[in-house]
Amino acid sequence: MLSLTINGQSHQIDLPEDMPLLWVLRDHLNLVGTKYGCGIAQCGVCTVHVGGKPVRSCQLTIGGVGTRAVVTIEAIGQTPNGAKVQQAWMEAAVPQCGYCQAGQIMSATALLNFNPHPDDSDIDAAMAGNLCRCGTYIRIRQAIKNAAAKTA
Amino acid sequence: MKKRIGAVVAVIVVVGLGFAGWLVLGRDPMSFAGNATVALEDYRDATVTGAPAQLAGAELVKRGEYLTHAADCQACHTVPGGTPFAGGFAINMPFGTLYSTNITPDKETGIGTYTDAQFLAAVHQGIRADGDYLYPAMPYTSYTYMTDADALAIKAYLFTLAPVHAPAKPNQLSWPFSQRRLLAAWTAMFNPDERFRPNIGQSPQWNRGAYLAEAMGHCGECHTPRNLAYALDNRSKFAGALTAGWRAYNITGDKESGIGDWNDEDIYLYLSTGHASGHGGAAGPMGEATDDSLSYLVPDDVHALVSYLRSIPAHASDLPRTVTTPAPPSHKEGMPVADADARGEKIFAGACASCHDWTGVSPVTGFATLTGVRAVNDPSAANVAQTVVHGVNRTTAGGRIFMPAFGAGYSDDDIAAVANYVTARFGAKGAHLTAKDVADLRAQAAQPHKEAPDG
C-alpha cells in the first residue's frame, strides 16, 4: 500500500509500485485532465508537478514518487502562478485543438514558480520539451510573458 | 655474404622472439596477487569453484544454469531480441566482423554432437569439434581457468535447451585475419591453457571472486586493454578499453580514473542491480552483463567479486575525476562559454531536460541522474553517444529501465552536439565529437537487432 499526496489530498493506493503515475491518475483516480501522448517522455503532454518540479508522469512510477507532493492540472488553478497562467491562456486564446495544453500550462507554471520573469531563452529552455502539433508556440510564449506581468 | 644474411636473420629472429616474449608478459590475469598458488586439488581452505553453497545439493543442470549465467555465455551467443544461445551476435573489430555461433544442442547447426572432450577443448583451448581454432572473441583465454566440472555442468545445462536450427553467419574478415590456421600461433602465445590455481596468500572470498571474475565472468575481456596482437595486456589490468564501440571503464582502485572512490556497497549494488546512487546506471554491454549474468549471482558471490575488485592494483588512465555536484538549475549558468554548444543545448532542452533536468539530477528516477556518472565524465563521450543512439531498455528485478533510442530520429551531427553539451554541462570536461566520430561509434556497435522504440 502506497500513500500519495495528490492535489493536497492523501490517497492510499494498492497498485504495483512500477505502475506509471499517469495510469494511476487517469484510470484509478479519474483525474483525466492529464493526457497520454507519446509514452516515452518526449512530448510533455502528461506533465504534472512532483515536489514542485515539472515531471512526465508517463515515466515516473508511483514507487518513485516517494513523499513528494503531486499537483495536476485539476488543482493548478488554486496556486497563484497557476491561476495567472490559466487567466493569461484564456486571454490570449492559446489552445487550438487543446490536447497538449494541460502539459503546457503545467510546464509554464513550473517555470514561473522557478523564475518569475523569464526571457525568451528561459521560456525556450523550460518549454522545448512540450510539443504542440497545432503550432501554438507563439501564443504560448506571449501568454507566459503576460502571466509574468500580472500582479498577484 | 651468406654470413651477413645469417646474422641479419638471427637478429630478426631474436628481436621477434623478444617482442613475442614481451607481448606474452601480460598474459596472466592474476599474477598481480603474487605466485603463492596451489593446484585446486591441494587447496583445502574452502570451495572456490562451482555453484555456490546454496546450490550444492541441486542437480547438475540447475548448477549448470547458475554457472552459465556466471560465465555470461548468453550475452554474446544471442542476437538482442533473438532466441537465447542461438548465436548471430555481431562482434565488430578493426579487421572485420565475427558472428557468434549457435550453442543450442541442435545437431546440425549447434553443439548437439559435441562430446564432453570436444566441449572442454572449445572452452579451454579454443578448438572446435572439427579441429579448427576459434577466434578469441570466444574468451577461451579466460574460460581456460574454468574447472572441467564447471564447464561440463554448463554443457549439461545447454543440452537441456530446445535445439534451434540457426546456421552460423559467415564471418567477414580481411586477409590475413580470415586465416584460422594463424590462430594456432596466437593461441600458443596467449592462451595459458591451465586451470584456476587458488592463491594461498589471499582469503577464500578473494579466491572465489578471482574465479568468478576471471574464469567465469571474463571481466577483463572488455575492461583490460589489448596489446598489438589483440590479446589482453594484464600489465594494465582492468584499466579500461573501448570494446564494440562502448568504453568499458577503468575498474582498478585508482581514485581519479578508476573506482577507488566507490565504497563497497556502491560496487555491490552496481554489480547486482546495474545501478549505484551517485554513480549512475549500466547501459550497453554492461547493462547486458548485469541483466544476463551478474544479477543472477547470490549475494555471497557478488561480495566475493567486490573483494577481488578491491585488490586490483590502481592503474591511472586518462579519465578525470567525476564531478559530483549538480549543474545549476538555470540553463544560462554553469557552462564554460567555449563549451556552450547552441545546437547541443537546443536538443537537450527538447529531448533530454524533461527527464534529466538542467541540474542533471533526475526528478523521475535515480537511473536517469547524470551527476557523478562515469560516462558523462568521459571526455571521449563514447558511451554518452552510444546511449543516445541506442537508448536503454533493461528489464530488471526492480522494474523496467527505459530511455528512448534517438539513433534513428537524430542525425550524427545532432548526437555529437548533444553528447558534447552533456559532457560539458554535467561532466568534468566537454567532448569534441564530430558527426564522423558518431558514425564510427555506430558502426562499431552495429547489430542486426531491434532497438528500443525511437525517440
mmCIF file of C-alpha atoms in Angstrom, chain B residues 124-294:
data_model
loop_
_atom_site.group_PDB
_atom_site.id
_atom_site.type_symbol
_atom_site.label_atom_id
_atom_site.label_comp_id
_atom_site.label_asym_id
_atom_site.label_seq_id
_atom_site.Cartn_x
_atom_site.Cartn_y
_atom_site.Cartn_z
ATOM 1 C CA HIS B 124 39.722 -24.295 -22.558
ATOM 2 C CA GLN B 125 41.731 -24.312 -25.771
ATOM 3 C CA GLY B 126 39.579 -22.607 -28.374
ATOM 4 C CA ILE B 127 39.446 -25.688 -30.575
ATOM 5 C CA ARG B 128 36.097 -26.566 -32.094
ATOM 6 C CA ALA B 129 34.813 -30.042 -32.897
ATOM 7 C CA ASP B 130 36.236 -30.095 -36.435
ATOM 8 C CA GLY B 131 39.702 -29.276 -35.081
ATOM 9 C CA ASP B 132 39.809 -25.672 -36.335
ATOM 10 C CA TYR B 133 40.646 -22.860 -33.965
ATOM 11 C CA LEU B 134 38.013 -20.483 -32.662
ATOM 12 C CA TYR B 135 38.639 -16.763 -32.847
ATOM 13 C CA PRO B 136 39.463 -15.446 -29.390
ATOM 14 C CA ALA B 137 36.302 -13.355 -29.413
ATOM 15 C CA MET B 138 35.228 -16.560 -27.685
ATOM 16 C CA PRO B 139 37.006 -15.750 -24.404
ATOM 17 C CA TYR B 140 38.763 -19.085 -24.017
ATOM 18 C CA THR B 141 41.870 -17.394 -22.636
ATOM 19 C CA SER B 142 39.602 -16.598 -19.647
ATOM 20 C CA TYR B 143 37.451 -19.733 -19.674
ATOM 21 C CA THR B 144 40.626 -21.806 -19.689
ATOM 22 C CA TYR B 145 40.728 -21.220 -15.921
ATOM 23 C CA MET B 146 37.321 -22.912 -15.522
ATOM 24 C CA THR B 147 37.289 -26.375 -13.947
ATOM 25 C CA ASP B 148 36.290 -29.341 -16.094
ATOM 26 C CA ALA B 149 33.380 -29.995 -13.747
ATOM 27 C CA ASP B 150 32.021 -26.466 -14.156
ATOM 28 C CA ALA B 151 32.431 -26.442 -17.917
ATOM 29 C CA LEU B 152 30.609 -29.767 -18.145
ATOM 30 C CA ALA B 153 27.832 -28.501 -15.863
ATOM 31 C CA ILE B 154 27.370 -25.641 -18.332
ATOM 32 C CA LYS B 155 27.286 -28.177 -21.157
ATOM 33 C CA ALA B 156 24.674 -30.199 -19.295
ATOM 34 C CA TYR B 157 22.524 -27.094 -18.949
ATOM 35 C CA LEU B 158 22.954 -26.037 -22.585
ATOM 36 C CA PHE B 159 21.913 -29.543 -23.657
ATOM 37 C CA THR B 160 18.554 -29.092 -21.919
ATOM 38 C CA LEU B 161 17.712 -26.105 -24.147
ATOM 39 C CA ALA B 162 15.381 -26.507 -27.108
ATOM 40 C CA PRO B 163 17.564 -27.083 -30.190
ATOM 41 C CA VAL B 164 17.369 -24.146 -32.599
ATOM 42 C CA HIS B 165 18.239 -24.548 -36.258
ATOM 43 C CA ALA B 166 20.430 -21.484 -36.820
ATOM 44 C CA PRO B 167 23.360 -21.869 -39.226
ATOM 45 C CA ALA B 168 26.445 -19.784 -38.450
ATOM 46 C CA LYS B 169 26.660 -16.495 -40.302
ATOM 47 C CA PRO B 170 29.860 -16.284 -42.359
ATOM 48 C CA ASN B 171 32.470 -14.051 -40.750
ATOM 49 C CA GLN B 172 33.587 -11.010 -42.708
ATOM 50 C CA LEU B 173 37.284 -10.695 -42.003
ATOM 51 C CA SER B 174 40.051 -9.203 -44.101
ATOM 52 C CA TRP B 175 43.152 -11.208 -45.030
ATOM 53 C CA PRO B 176 45.228 -12.417 -43.164
ATOM 54 C CA PHE B 177 42.765 -12.392 -40.240
ATOM 55 C CA SER B 178 40.471 -14.639 -42.238
ATOM 56 C CA GLN B 179 43.052 -17.455 -41.961
ATOM 57 C CA ARG B 180 42.012 -19.558 -38.976
ATOM 58 C CA ARG B 181 45.245 -21.546 -39.029
ATOM 59 C CA LEU B 182 47.183 -18.493 -37.870
ATOM 60 C CA LEU B 183 45.285 -18.783 -34.599
ATOM 61 C CA ALA B 184 47.398 -21.808 -33.693
ATOM 62 C CA ALA B 185 50.358 -19.468 -33.186
ATOM 63 C CA TRP B 186 48.217 -16.859 -31.426
ATOM 64 C CA THR B 187 46.764 -19.447 -29.081
ATOM 65 C CA ALA B 188 50.170 -20.933 -28.302
ATOM 66 C CA MET B 189 51.346 -17.476 -27.268
ATOM 67 C CA PHE B 190 48.348 -16.101 -25.454
ATOM 68 C CA ASN B 191 46.315 -18.975 -24.070
ATOM 69 C CA PRO B 192 47.958 -20.363 -20.935
ATOM 70 C CA ASP B 193 45.664 -23.431 -21.171
ATOM 71 C CA GLU B 194 45.730 -24.004 -17.440
ATOM 72 C CA ARG B 195 43.023 -24.329 -14.805
ATOM 73 C CA PHE B 196 42.413 -21.960 -11.885
ATOM 74 C CA ARG B 197 45.034 -22.118 -9.160
ATOM 75 C CA PRO B 198 43.914 -20.711 -5.803
ATOM 76 C CA ASN B 199 46.233 -18.202 -4.147
ATOM 77 C CA ILE B 200 47.012 -19.240 -0.571
ATOM 78 C CA GLY B 201 48.203 -15.728 0.233
ATOM 79 C CA GLN B 202 44.659 -14.458 -0.281
ATOM 80 C CA SER B 203 41.363 -15.105 1.506
ATOM 81 C CA PRO B 204 38.874 -17.771 0.358
ATOM 82 C CA GLN B 205 36.488 -14.917 -0.508
ATOM 83 C CA TRP B 206 39.149 -13.337 -2.724
ATOM 84 C CA ASN B 207 39.764 -16.676 -4.430
ATOM 85 C CA ARG B 208 36.069 -17.134 -5.091
ATOM 86 C CA GLY B 209 35.969 -13.613 -6.523
ATOM 87 C CA ALA B 210 39.019 -14.287 -8.675
ATOM 88 C CA TYR B 211 37.419 -17.455 -10.063
ATOM 89 C CA LEU B 212 34.148 -15.663 -10.788
ATOM 90 C CA ALA B 213 35.837 -12.622 -12.372
ATOM 91 C CA GLU B 214 38.459 -14.460 -14.423
ATOM 92 C CA ALA B 215 37.284 -17.997 -15.225
ATOM 93 C CA MET B 216 33.564 -17.197 -15.394
ATOM 94 C CA GLY B 217 32.618 -13.529 -15.869
ATOM 95 C CA HIS B 218 35.688 -12.720 -18.005
ATOM 96 C CA CYS B 219 35.564 -9.040 -16.941
ATOM 97 C CA GLY B 220 38.969 -8.395 -18.476
ATOM 98 C CA GLU B 221 37.783 -9.212 -21.994
ATOM 99 C CA CYS B 222 36.189 -5.757 -22.066
ATOM 100 C CA HIS B 223 37.873 -3.916 -19.185
ATOM 101 C CA THR B 224 41.524 -4.787 -19.896
ATOM 102 C CA PRO B 225 43.351 -3.084 -22.771
ATOM 103 C CA ARG B 226 44.659 -5.278 -25.586
ATOM 104 C CA ASN B 227 48.189 -5.436 -26.980
ATOM 105 C CA LEU B 228 49.227 -5.236 -30.624
ATOM 106 C CA ALA B 229 48.278 -8.879 -31.125
ATOM 107 C CA TYR B 230 44.824 -8.142 -29.705
ATOM 108 C CA ALA B 231 45.469 -10.225 -26.589
ATOM 109 C CA LEU B 232 44.741 -8.877 -23.116
ATOM 110 C CA ASP B 233 47.608 -6.877 -21.641
ATOM 111 C CA ASN B 234 47.292 -7.561 -17.927
ATOM 112 C CA ARG B 235 50.081 -5.155 -17.140
ATOM 113 C CA SER B 236 47.232 -2.613 -17.373
ATOM 114 C CA LYS B 237 44.710 -4.982 -15.882
ATOM 115 C CA PHE B 238 41.152 -3.581 -15.757
ATOM 116 C CA ALA B 239 42.397 -0.102 -16.705
ATOM 117 C CA GLY B 240 39.654 0.264 -19.307
ATOM 118 C CA ALA B 241 39.291 -0.217 -23.068
ATOM 119 C CA LEU B 242 36.994 0.535 -25.973
ATOM 120 C CA THR B 243 35.126 -2.630 -26.919
ATOM 121 C CA ALA B 244 32.489 -2.784 -29.635
ATOM 122 C CA GLY B 245 32.150 0.993 -29.637
ATOM 123 C CA TRP B 246 31.458 1.214 -25.904
ATOM 124 C CA ARG B 247 34.042 2.178 -23.346
ATOM 125 C CA ALA B 248 34.490 -0.395 -20.591
ATOM 126 C CA TYR B 249 35.779 1.843 -17.828
ATOM 127 C CA ASN B 250 38.767 1.672 -15.563
ATOM 128 C CA ILE B 251 37.731 -0.562 -12.646
ATOM 129 C CA THR B 252 41.059 -0.527 -10.838
ATOM 130 C CA GLY B 253 41.477 1.123 -7.458
ATOM 131 C CA ASP B 254 42.672 4.421 -8.940
ATOM 132 C CA LYS B 255 40.792 7.230 -7.197
ATOM 133 C CA GLU B 256 40.680 9.609 -10.144
ATOM 134 C CA SER B 257 40.048 7.404 -13.132
ATOM 135 C CA GLY B 258 39.016 4.108 -11.520
ATOM 136 C CA ILE B 259 36.644 3.071 -8.747
ATOM 137 C CA GLY B 260 38.948 3.737 -5.809
ATOM 138 C CA ASP B 261 36.474 6.302 -4.502
ATOM 139 C CA TRP B 262 33.474 3.962 -4.608
ATOM 140 C CA ASN B 263 32.570 2.272 -1.350
ATOM 141 C CA ASP B 264 31.995 -1.493 -1.190
ATOM 142 C CA GLU B 265 28.240 -1.101 -1.047
ATOM 143 C CA ASP B 266 28.230 1.017 -4.235
ATOM 144 C CA ILE B 267 30.208 -1.641 -6.101
ATOM 145 C CA TYR B 268 27.970 -4.371 -4.724
ATOM 146 C CA LEU B 269 24.827 -2.536 -5.862
ATOM 147 C CA TYR B 270 26.261 -1.660 -9.256
ATOM 148 C CA LEU B 271 27.205 -5.269 -9.950
ATOM 149 C CA SER B 272 23.999 -6.824 -8.675
ATOM 150 C CA THR B 273 21.477 -4.261 -9.977
ATOM 151 C CA GLY B 274 23.355 -2.269 -12.624
ATOM 152 C CA HIS B 275 22.981 0.949 -10.668
ATOM 153 C CA ALA B 276 24.515 2.723 -7.707
ATOM 154 C CA SER B 277 23.213 6.032 -6.471
ATOM 155 C CA GLY B 278 25.606 8.824 -7.396
ATOM 156 C CA HIS B 279 27.423 6.660 -9.951
ATOM 157 C CA GLY B 280 24.649 6.121 -12.465
ATOM 158 C CA GLY B 281 23.437 3.011 -14.189
ATOM 159 C CA ALA B 282 24.837 0.425 -16.541
ATOM 160 C CA ALA B 283 23.823 0.630 -20.188
ATOM 161 C CA GLY B 284 25.015 -1.091 -23.351
ATOM 162 C CA PRO B 285 27.204 -4.177 -22.844
ATOM 163 C CA MET B 286 27.477 -3.656 -19.064
ATOM 164 C CA GLY B 287 23.682 -3.426 -18.884
ATOM 165 C CA GLU B 288 23.561 -6.804 -20.630
ATOM 166 C CA ALA B 289 26.242 -8.220 -18.345
ATOM 167 C CA THR B 290 24.152 -7.141 -15.381
ATOM 168 C CA ASP B 291 20.824 -8.376 -16.652
ATOM 169 C CA ASP B 292 22.043 -11.671 -18.173
ATOM 170 C CA SER B 293 24.717 -12.550 -15.656
ATOM 171 C CA LEU B 294 25.622 -10.541 -12.567
#
